[in-house]
PDB file of C-alpha atoms and ligand atoms in Angstrom:
ATOM      1  CA  MET A   1      12.260 217.979 -45.383  1.00 84.00           C
ATOM      2  CA  SER A   2      10.034 215.464 -44.035  1.00 93.00           C
ATOM      3  CA  PHE A   3      10.069 214.783 -40.292  1.00 96.00           C
ATOM      4  CA  LYS A   4      11.303 210.531 -41.466  1.00 96.00           C
ATOM      5  CA  GLU A   5      14.384 212.027 -43.166  1.00 96.00           C
ATOM      6  CA  LYS A   6      15.389 214.143 -40.135  1.00 97.00           C
ATOM      7  CA  ILE A   7      15.107 210.917 -37.877  1.00 98.00           C
ATOM      8  CA  ASP A   8      18.455 210.008 -36.588  1.00 97.00           C
ATOM      9  CA  SER A   9      18.621 206.061 -36.561  1.00 96.00           C
ATOM     10  CA  LYS A  10      21.266 205.106 -34.197  1.00 96.00           C
ATOM     11  CA  ARG A  11      19.472 207.418 -31.557  1.00 96.00           C
ATOM     12  CA  LEU A  12      15.647 205.445 -31.754  1.00 98.00           C
ATOM     13  CA  PRO A  13      14.271 205.541 -28.419  1.00 98.00           C
ATOM     14  CA  LYS A  14      13.657 201.252 -27.444  1.00 98.00           C
ATOM     15  CA  HIS A  15      10.564 201.803 -26.172  1.00 98.00           C
ATOM     16  CA  ILE A  16       7.752 204.513 -27.244  1.00 98.00           C
ATOM     17  CA  ALA A  17       4.154 204.621 -25.285  1.00 99.00           C
ATOM     18  CA  ILE A  18       1.049 206.373 -26.519  1.00 99.00           C
ATOM     19  CA  ILE A  19      -2.415 207.171 -24.823  1.00 98.00           C
ATOM     20  CA  MET A  20      -4.307 207.370 -27.812  1.00 98.00           C
ATOM     21  CA  ASP A  21      -6.802 209.909 -26.934  1.00 98.00           C
ATOM     22  CA  GLY A  22      -9.518 211.836 -29.068  1.00 98.00           C
ATOM     23  CA  ASN A  23     -11.205 209.234 -30.143  1.00 98.00           C
ATOM     24  CA  GLY A  24     -14.755 210.383 -29.088  1.00 97.00           C
ATOM     25  CA  ARG A  25     -14.152 213.669 -30.388  1.00 98.00           C
ATOM     26  CA  TRP A  26     -13.263 212.930 -33.073  1.00 98.00           C
ATOM     27  CA  ALA A  27     -16.379 210.507 -34.108  1.00 98.00           C
ATOM     28  CA  LYS A  28     -18.428 214.138 -32.477  1.00 98.00           C
ATOM     29  CA  GLN A  29     -16.705 216.054 -34.686  1.00 98.00           C
ATOM     30  CA  ARG A  30     -18.538 213.918 -37.357  1.00 98.00           C
ATOM     31  CA  GLY A  31     -22.012 213.639 -36.042  1.00 98.00           C
ATOM     32  CA  GLU A  32     -21.315 209.872 -35.509  1.00 98.00           C
ATOM     33  CA  PHE A  33     -20.950 207.791 -32.211  1.00 96.00           C
ATOM     34  CA  ARG A  34     -18.401 207.489 -29.827  1.00 96.00           C
ATOM     35  CA  VAL A  35     -17.609 204.053 -31.123  1.00 96.00           C
ATOM     36  CA  PHE A  36     -17.197 205.345 -35.233  1.00 98.00           C
ATOM     37  CA  GLY A  37     -14.079 207.110 -33.136  1.00 98.00           C
ATOM     38  CA  HIS A  38     -12.844 203.742 -31.870  1.00 98.00           C
ATOM     39  CA  GLU A  39     -13.212 201.815 -35.261  1.00 98.00           C
ATOM     40  CA  ASN A  40     -10.920 204.853 -37.126  1.00 98.00           C
ATOM     41  CA  GLY A  41      -8.351 204.260 -34.196  1.00 98.00           C
ATOM     42  CA  VAL A  42      -7.576 200.907 -35.302  1.00 98.00           C
ATOM     43  CA  SER A  43      -6.261 202.613 -38.496  1.00 98.00           C
ATOM     44  CA  SER A  44      -3.920 204.872 -36.399  1.00 98.00           C
ATOM     45  CA  VAL A  45      -2.738 201.929 -34.696  1.00 98.00           C
ATOM     46  CA  ARG A  46      -1.595 199.967 -37.909  1.00 97.00           C
ATOM     47  CA  GLU A  47       0.120 203.075 -38.853  1.00 97.00           C
ATOM     48  CA  VAL A  48       2.212 203.470 -36.125  1.00 98.00           C
ATOM     49  CA  SER A  49       2.899 199.809 -35.855  1.00 98.00           C
ATOM     50  CA  GLU A  50       4.119 199.456 -39.434  1.00 97.00           C
ATOM     51  CA  ALA A  51       6.540 202.667 -38.732  1.00 98.00           C
ATOM     52  CA  CYS A  52       7.557 201.045 -35.862  1.00 98.00           C
ATOM     53  CA  THR A  53       8.461 198.025 -37.416  1.00 98.00           C
ATOM     54  CA  GLU A  54       9.969 199.867 -40.446  1.00 97.00           C
ATOM     55  CA  LEU A  55      12.503 202.221 -37.890  1.00 98.00           C
ATOM     56  CA  GLY A  56      13.708 198.979 -36.182  1.00 98.00           C
ATOM     57  CA  ILE A  57      11.863 200.450 -33.130  1.00 98.00           C
ATOM     58  CA  GLN A  58      11.507 197.241 -30.041  1.00 98.00           C
ATOM     59  CA  TYR A  59       8.812 198.213 -28.213  1.00 98.00           C
ATOM     60  CA  LEU A  60       5.703 200.122 -28.675  1.00 98.00           C
ATOM     61  CA  THR A  61       3.391 200.034 -25.505  1.00 98.00           C
ATOM     62  CA  LEU A  62      -0.643 201.605 -26.724  1.00 98.00           C
ATOM     63  CA  TYR A  63      -2.837 202.215 -24.030  1.00 98.00           C
ATOM     64  CA  ALA A  64      -6.145 200.514 -25.047  1.00 97.00           C
ATOM     65  CA  PHE A  65      -8.601 200.200 -22.223  1.00 97.00           C
ATOM     66  CA  SER A  66      -7.498 201.577 -18.904  1.00 97.00           C
ATOM     67  CA  THR A  67      -9.124 200.461 -15.264  1.00 97.00           C
ATOM     68  CA  GLU A  68     -11.395 203.203 -15.351  1.00 96.00           C
ATOM     69  CA  ASN A  69     -12.979 202.779 -19.038  1.00 96.00           C
ATOM     70  CA  TRP A  70     -15.201 199.735 -17.197  1.00 97.00           C
ATOM     71  CA  ASN A  71     -16.850 203.171 -16.328  1.00 97.00           C
ATOM     72  CA  ARG A  72     -18.106 203.974 -19.602  1.00 96.00           C
ATOM     73  CA  PRO A  73     -21.528 203.019 -20.484  1.00 95.00           C
ATOM     74  CA  LYS A  74     -22.145 199.129 -21.068  1.00 96.00           C
ATOM     75  CA  TYR A  75     -22.253 199.662 -24.649  1.00 95.00           C
ATOM     76  CA  GLU A  76     -19.341 201.187 -25.405  1.00 96.00           C
ATOM     77  CA  VAL A  77     -17.726 198.833 -23.466  1.00 96.00           C
ATOM     78  CA  THR A  78     -18.858 196.188 -25.324  1.00 95.00           C
ATOM     79  CA  ALA A  79     -18.349 197.883 -28.283  1.00 96.00           C
ATOM     80  CA  LEU A  80     -14.886 198.340 -27.883  1.00 96.00           C
ATOM     81  CA  MET A  81     -14.131 194.615 -26.517  1.00 96.00           C
ATOM     82  CA  GLU A  82     -15.470 193.449 -29.691  1.00 96.00           C
ATOM     83  CA  LEU A  83     -13.646 195.645 -31.283  1.00 97.00           C
ATOM     84  CA  LEU A  84     -10.529 194.575 -30.069  1.00 97.00           C
ATOM     85  CA  VAL A  85     -11.190 190.577 -30.521  1.00 96.00           C
ATOM     86  CA  LYS A  86     -12.015 191.648 -34.447  1.00 97.00           C
ATOM     87  CA  THR A  87      -8.930 193.604 -34.642  1.00 97.00           C
ATOM     88  CA  ILE A  88      -6.615 191.083 -32.783  1.00 97.00           C
ATOM     89  CA  HIS A  89      -8.385 187.885 -35.056  1.00 96.00           C
ATOM     90  CA  SER A  90      -7.892 190.512 -38.488  1.00 96.00           C
ATOM     91  CA  GLU A  91      -4.951 191.379 -37.906  1.00 96.00           C
ATOM     92  CA  LEU A  92      -2.904 188.562 -37.141  1.00 97.00           C
ATOM     93  CA  LYS A  93      -1.907 187.185 -40.449  1.00 96.00           C
ATOM     94  CA  THR A  94       0.123 190.802 -40.479  1.00 96.00           C
ATOM     95  CA  LEU A  95       1.454 190.934 -37.328  1.00 97.00           C
ATOM     96  CA  ASN A  96       3.318 187.409 -38.242  1.00 97.00           C
ATOM     97  CA  GLU A  97       4.173 188.245 -41.770  1.00 97.00           C
ATOM     98  CA  ASN A  98       5.754 191.520 -40.059  1.00 97.00           C
ATOM     99  CA  LYS A  99       7.788 189.701 -37.450  1.00 98.00           C
ATOM    100  CA  ILE A 100       5.663 191.399 -34.669  1.00 98.00           C
ATOM    101  CA  LYS A 101       5.099 190.083 -31.498  1.00 98.00           C
ATOM    102  CA  LEU A 102       1.960 190.656 -29.247  1.00 98.00           C
ATOM    103  CA  LEU A 103       2.117 191.010 -25.425  1.00 98.00           C
ATOM    104  CA  ALA A 104      -0.197 192.362 -22.975  1.00 98.00           C
ATOM    105  CA  ILE A 105      -0.197 193.928 -19.781  1.00 98.00           C
ATOM    106  CA  GLY A 106      -2.766 195.044 -16.790  1.00 98.00           C
ATOM    107  CA  ASP A 107      -5.637 192.513 -15.390  1.00 97.00           C
ATOM    108  CA  ILE A 108      -6.496 190.545 -18.242  1.00 97.00           C
ATOM    109  CA  GLU A 109      -7.778 188.133 -16.248  1.00 96.00           C
ATOM    110  CA  SER A 110     -10.412 190.606 -15.751  1.00 96.00           C
ATOM    111  CA  LEU A 111     -11.308 190.736 -19.809  1.00 96.00           C
ATOM    112  CA  GLU A 112     -14.337 188.819 -21.371  1.00 93.00           C
ATOM    113  CA  GLU A 113     -13.729 185.484 -22.156  1.00 95.00           C
ATOM    114  CA  ASN A 114     -13.588 186.074 -25.823  1.00 94.00           C
ATOM    115  CA  CYS A 115     -11.377 188.689 -25.474  1.00 95.00           C
ATOM    116  CA  LYS A 116      -9.307 186.790 -23.235  1.00 96.00           C
ATOM    117  CA  ASN A 117      -8.986 184.029 -25.711  1.00 96.00           C
ATOM    118  CA  GLU A 118      -8.335 185.899 -28.214  1.00 96.00           C
ATOM    119  CA  LEU A 119      -5.975 187.449 -26.844  1.00 97.00           C
ATOM    120  CA  ARG A 120      -4.110 184.668 -25.363  1.00 97.00           C
ATOM    121  CA  GLU A 121      -3.913 183.173 -29.024  1.00 97.00           C
ATOM    122  CA  ALA A 122      -2.373 185.803 -30.913  1.00 98.00           C
ATOM    123  CA  ILE A 123       0.378 185.803 -28.286  1.00 98.00           C
ATOM    124  CA  GLN A 124       0.454 182.360 -28.463  1.00 98.00           C
ATOM    125  CA  ILE A 125       0.774 182.269 -31.906  1.00 98.00           C
ATOM    126  CA  THR A 126       3.372 185.497 -32.420  1.00 98.00           C
ATOM    127  CA  ALA A 127       5.452 184.358 -29.608  1.00 98.00           C
ATOM    128  CA  GLY A 128       8.275 182.864 -31.829  1.00 98.00           C
ATOM    129  CA  ASN A 129       8.728 186.606 -33.466  1.00 98.00           C
ATOM    130  CA  THR A 130      11.682 188.298 -33.271  1.00 98.00           C
ATOM    131  CA  GLY A 131      10.284 192.117 -35.048  1.00 98.00           C
ATOM    132  CA  LEU A 132       8.623 194.503 -32.823  1.00 98.00           C
ATOM    133  CA  ASN A 133       7.466 193.789 -29.462  1.00 98.00           C
ATOM    134  CA  LEU A 134       3.448 195.188 -29.456  1.00 98.00           C
ATOM    135  CA  VAL A 135       2.117 195.791 -26.104  1.00 98.00           C
ATOM    136  CA  LEU A 136      -1.226 196.294 -25.495  1.00 98.00           C
ATOM    137  CA  ALA A 137      -2.237 197.718 -21.975  1.00 98.00           C
ATOM    138  CA  LEU A 138      -5.519 196.215 -21.451  1.00 98.00           C
ATOM    139  CA  SER A 139      -7.330 196.787 -18.044  1.00 97.00           C
ATOM    140  CA  TYR A 140      -4.556 198.206 -17.426  1.00 98.00           C
ATOM    141  CA  SER A 141      -3.275 200.989 -14.866  1.00 98.00           C
ATOM    142  CA  SER A 142      -0.248 202.017 -13.347  1.00 98.00           C
ATOM    143  CA  ARG A 143      -2.310 201.786  -9.510  1.00 98.00           C
ATOM    144  CA  TRP A 144      -2.845 198.395 -10.191  1.00 98.00           C
ATOM    145  CA  GLU A 145       0.015 197.157 -11.630  1.00 98.00           C
ATOM    146  CA  ILE A 146       1.789 198.729  -8.382  1.00 98.00           C
ATOM    147  CA  THR A 147      -0.656 197.125  -6.129  1.00 98.00           C
ATOM    148  CA  ASN A 148      -0.623 194.001  -7.251  1.00 98.00           C
ATOM    149  CA  ALA A 149       3.453 194.154  -7.545  1.00 98.00           C
ATOM    150  CA  ALA A 150       3.409 195.066  -3.922  1.00 98.00           C
ATOM    151  CA  LYS A 151       1.020 191.941  -3.281  1.00 98.00           C
ATOM    152  CA  CYS A 152       3.041 189.779  -4.959  1.00 98.00           C
ATOM    153  CA  LEU A 153       6.038 190.721  -3.526  1.00 98.00           C
ATOM    154  CA  ALA A 154       4.628 190.452   0.169  1.00 98.00           C
ATOM    155  CA  LEU A 155       3.258 186.890  -0.216  1.00 98.00           C
ATOM    156  CA  GLU A 156       6.999 185.891  -1.739  1.00 97.00           C
ATOM    157  CA  ILE A 157       8.297 187.673   1.403  1.00 97.00           C
ATOM    158  CA  LYS A 158       5.809 185.857   3.460  1.00 98.00           C
ATOM    159  CA  SER A 159       7.035 182.359   2.110  1.00 98.00           C
ATOM    160  CA  GLY A 160      10.103 183.473   2.939  1.00 97.00           C
ATOM    161  CA  LYS A 161      11.572 183.706  -0.463  1.00 97.00           C
ATOM    162  CA  ILE A 162      12.721 187.636  -0.252  1.00 97.00           C
ATOM    163  CA  ASP A 163      13.958 188.871   2.724  1.00 97.00           C
ATOM    164  CA  PRO A 164      12.797 192.437   3.350  1.00 97.00           C
ATOM    165  CA  GLU A 165      16.055 193.721   3.272  1.00 97.00           C
ATOM    166  CA  GLN A 166      17.332 192.567   0.078  1.00 95.00           C
ATOM    167  CA  ILE A 167      14.402 195.090  -1.517  1.00 97.00           C
ATOM    168  CA  SER A 168      15.394 197.122  -3.995  1.00 98.00           C
ATOM    169  CA  GLN A 169      14.113 198.880  -6.988  1.00 98.00           C
ATOM    170  CA  GLU A 170      15.479 196.435  -9.286  1.00 97.00           C
ATOM    171  CA  VAL A 171      13.785 193.732  -7.063  1.00 98.00           C
ATOM    172  CA  PHE A 172      10.472 195.795  -7.269  1.00 98.00           C
ATOM    173  CA  GLU A 173      10.456 196.102 -11.099  1.00 98.00           C
ATOM    174  CA  LYS A 174      10.528 192.545 -11.123  1.00 98.00           C
ATOM    175  CA  PHE A 175       7.073 192.308  -9.835  1.00 98.00           C
ATOM    176  CA  LEU A 176       5.808 194.531 -12.956  1.00 98.00           C
ATOM    177  CA  ASN A 177       3.933 193.809 -15.496  1.00 98.00           C
ATOM    178  CA  THR A 178       6.656 195.593 -17.588  1.00 98.00           C
ATOM    179  CA  SER A 179       9.919 193.705 -15.866  1.00 98.00           C
ATOM    180  CA  GLU A 180      11.126 191.787 -19.017  1.00 95.00           C
ATOM    181  CA  MET A 181      10.972 195.569 -20.853  1.00 98.00           C
ATOM    182  CA  PRO A 182      12.866 198.412 -21.362  1.00 98.00           C
ATOM    183  CA  ASP A 183      11.396 201.440 -19.794  1.00 98.00           C
ATOM    184  CA  PRO A 184      10.004 204.014 -22.183  1.00 98.00           C
ATOM    185  CA  GLU A 185      12.037 206.542 -23.073  1.00 98.00           C
ATOM    186  CA  LEU A 186       9.247 208.333 -25.249  1.00 98.00           C
ATOM    187  CA  LEU A 187       5.723 208.794 -24.329  1.00 98.00           C
ATOM    188  CA  ILE A 188       3.054 210.478 -26.574  1.00 98.00           C
ATOM    189  CA  ARG A 189      -0.544 211.773 -25.556  1.00 98.00           C
ATOM    190  CA  THR A 190      -2.659 212.601 -28.477  1.00 98.00           C
ATOM    191  CA  SER A 191      -5.902 215.343 -28.370  1.00 98.00           C
ATOM    192  CA  GLY A 192      -4.157 217.950 -26.652  1.00 98.00           C
ATOM    193  CA  GLU A 193      -4.494 216.608 -22.614  1.00 98.00           C
ATOM    194  CA  TYR A 194      -1.559 217.416 -20.629  1.00 98.00           C
ATOM    195  CA  ARG A 195      -2.415 214.390 -18.600  1.00 97.00           C
ATOM    196  CA  ILE A 196      -0.776 210.963 -17.901  1.00 98.00           C
ATOM    197  CA  SER A 197      -3.724 209.186 -16.680  1.00 98.00           C
ATOM    198  CA  ASN A 198      -2.407 206.205 -14.469  1.00 98.00           C
ATOM    199  CA  PHE A 199      -0.287 204.838 -17.067  1.00 98.00           C
ATOM    200  CA  LEU A 200       2.944 203.718 -16.786  1.00 98.00           C
ATOM    201  CA  LEU A 201       3.593 205.848 -13.891  1.00 98.00           C
ATOM    202  CA  TRP A 202       6.777 203.822 -12.302  1.00 98.00           C
ATOM    203  CA  GLN A 203       7.987 202.890 -16.229  1.00 98.00           C
ATOM    204  CA  ILE A 204       8.211 207.115 -16.852  1.00 98.00           C
ATOM    205  CA  ALA A 205      10.178 208.103 -14.231  1.00 97.00           C
ATOM    206  CA  TYR A 206      12.931 209.518 -17.311  1.00 96.00           C
ATOM    207  CA  ALA A 207      10.570 209.137 -20.156  1.00 97.00           C
ATOM    208  CA  GLU A 208      10.269 212.220 -22.610  1.00 97.00           C
ATOM    209  CA  LEU A 209       6.752 213.263 -22.721  1.00 98.00           C
ATOM    210  CA  TYR A 210       5.048 214.194 -26.176  1.00 98.00           C
ATOM    211  CA  PHE A 211       1.884 215.901 -26.381  1.00 98.00           C
ATOM    212  CA  THR A 212       0.354 216.588 -29.676  1.00 98.00           C
ATOM    213  CA  PRO A 213      -3.547 217.923 -30.289  1.00 98.00           C
ATOM    214  CA  LYS A 214      -3.791 215.983 -33.275  1.00 98.00           C
ATOM    215  CA  LEU A 215      -7.161 213.181 -32.379  1.00 98.00           C
ATOM    216  CA  TRP A 216      -6.032 209.655 -32.610  1.00 98.00           C
ATOM    217  CA  PRO A 217      -7.837 208.535 -35.728  1.00 98.00           C
ATOM    218  CA  ASP A 218      -5.640 211.637 -37.502  1.00 98.00           C
ATOM    219  CA  PHE A 219      -2.383 209.940 -35.983  1.00 98.00           C
ATOM    220  CA  ARG A 220      -0.142 208.967 -39.169  1.00 98.00           C
ATOM    221  CA  LYS A 221       3.142 208.232 -39.520  1.00 98.00           C
ATOM    222  CA  GLU A 222       4.388 211.271 -39.918  1.00 98.00           C
ATOM    223  CA  ASP A 223       3.396 212.728 -36.878  1.00 98.00           C
ATOM    224  CA  LEU A 224       5.427 209.521 -35.062  1.00 98.00           C
ATOM    225  CA  TYR A 225       8.299 210.796 -37.191  1.00 98.00           C
ATOM    226  CA  GLU A 226       7.710 214.374 -35.737  1.00 98.00           C
ATOM    227  CA  ALA A 227       7.584 212.961 -32.441  1.00 98.00           C
ATOM    228  CA  ILE A 228      11.015 210.981 -32.886  1.00 98.00           C
ATOM    229  CA  VAL A 229      12.477 214.285 -34.180  1.00 97.00           C
ATOM    230  CA  ASP A 230      11.521 216.254 -31.160  1.00 97.00           C
ATOM    231  CA  PHE A 231      12.780 213.257 -28.704  1.00 97.00           C
ATOM    232  CA  GLN A 232      16.015 213.263 -30.557  1.00 96.00           C
ATOM    233  CA  ASN A 233      16.678 217.085 -30.118  1.00 94.00           C
ATOM    234  CA  ARG A 234      15.970 217.089 -26.420  1.00 92.00           C
ATOM    235  CA  GLU A 235      18.780 216.697 -24.107  1.00 84.00           C
ATOM    236  CA  ARG A 236      18.431 214.036 -21.674  1.00 79.00           C
ATOM    237  CA  ARG A 237      20.103 214.266 -18.415  1.00 83.00           C
ATOM    238  CA  PHE A 238      19.266 211.792 -16.090  1.00 86.00           C
ATOM    239  CA  GLY A 239      19.640 214.333 -12.977  1.00 88.00           C
ATOM    240  CA  MET A 240      23.294 215.464 -14.271  1.00 90.00           C
ATOM    241  CA  THR A 241      24.093 218.664 -15.467  1.00 90.00           C
ATOM    242  CA  SER A 242      24.707 219.638 -19.454  1.00 87.00           C
ATOM    243  CA  GLU A 243      28.212 219.904 -18.499  1.00 89.00           C
ATOM    244  CA  GLN A 244      28.815 216.762 -17.413  1.00 89.00           C
ATOM    245  CA  LEU A 245      27.109 214.947 -20.760  1.00 84.00           C
ATOM    246  CA  ASN A 246      28.929 217.584 -22.879  1.00 86.00           C
ATOM    247  CA  PRO A 247      32.736 217.920 -20.996  1.00 86.00           C
TER     248      PRO A 247
HETATM  249  C1  LIG B   1      -9.364 207.172 -25.951  1.00 88.09           C
HETATM  250  O1  LIG B   1     -10.026 208.216 -26.595  1.00 88.09           O
HETATM  251  C2  LIG B   1      -9.666 205.706 -26.794  1.00 88.09           C
HETATM  252  C3  LIG B   1      -9.757 204.952 -25.974  1.00 88.09           C
HETATM  253  C4  LIG B   1     -10.095 204.767 -24.836  1.00 88.09           C
HETATM  254  C5  LIG B   1      -9.805 203.096 -27.144  1.00 88.09           C
HETATM  255  C6  LIG B   1      -8.276 203.177 -27.787  1.00 88.09           C
HETATM  256  C7  LIG B   1      -8.839 202.039 -28.594  1.00 88.09           C
HETATM  257  C8  LIG B   1      -8.765 201.773 -29.934  1.00 88.09           C
HETATM  258  C9  LIG B   1      -8.293 202.805 -30.615  1.00 88.09           C
HETATM  259  C10 LIG B   1      -9.365 200.343 -30.460  1.00 88.09           C
HETATM  260  C11 LIG B   1      -8.534 199.551 -31.472  1.00 88.09           C
HETATM  261  C12 LIG B   1      -6.885 199.320 -30.435  1.00 88.09           C
HETATM  262  C13 LIG B   1      -6.496 198.393 -30.779  1.00 88.09           C
HETATM  263  C14 LIG B   1      -5.035 198.181 -30.038  1.00 88.09           C
HETATM  264  C15 LIG B   1      -7.149 197.039 -31.471  1.00 88.09           C
HETATM  265  P1  LIG B   1     -11.780 208.175 -25.678  1.00 88.09           P
HETATM  266  O2  LIG B   1     -12.850 207.338 -26.038  1.00 88.09           O
HETATM  267  O3  LIG B   1     -11.337 208.772 -24.723  1.00 88.09           O
HETATM  268  O4  LIG B   1     -12.007 209.780 -26.335  1.00 88.09           O
HETATM  269  P2  LIG B   1     -12.775 211.340 -25.978  1.00 88.09           P
HETATM  270  O5  LIG B   1     -11.338 211.633 -24.951  1.00 88.09           O
HETATM  271  O6  LIG B   1     -12.350 212.079 -27.163  1.00 88.09           O
HETATM  272  O7  LIG B   1     -13.987 211.347 -25.742  1.00 88.09           O
END
């Protein structure tokens, strides 16, 4: 029985987030430059987007470029940006055909002009789509997002629009990049690393974490199904006891 057949379609996670890791190691194993790994990682992006669309998952967030990734060698940063621009451009037709809506979180202003423009255009063109929300985390880090939210909230307080006494988790969340999205219920990281790496720290408070040794360019639909089956086999208690959940 394949993992797909084991999935209970009534208990799907609304939002899956993925830390796509291991592209560099995948390339190195083949005696190639790191960029070769990133290029092959695009096939995995396509696979998971297609699988999520077929299953009816509402949100898929991919950690494509972190704030810290700016510190990589210049040639790798340039190659990653070019790959993003090229991929967004070439996949636009497929996104529309599959009713996928493209969204982005992160410090988008810090991206290079051509990347920013390509992204904005694709977001605009797919804005009316009603299927999967494909969220690219670009120049993203959670600490940046939370600090930025605090700054925006402080400005609202300064201008008298918000009384500090009104601040609650719900009010604070409105200033996060993800304010319109449900929190991820399943967070996957590939490549055998057990870290969160500054990704969606606020939003994954109750997410189930799933780690796989598979390197990102090897990640296929069946791997996603396996992660979902694993998710569905867990008991999500949200701080309560097992007895409370199963009286
Ligand atoms: C991490 O692997 C991967 C990245 C920093 C970039 C991910 C980008 C893509 C898959 C390309 C295109 C994406 C989209 C959404 C179009 P790593 O380089 O850290 O690998 P390593 O840990 O083995 O060195």
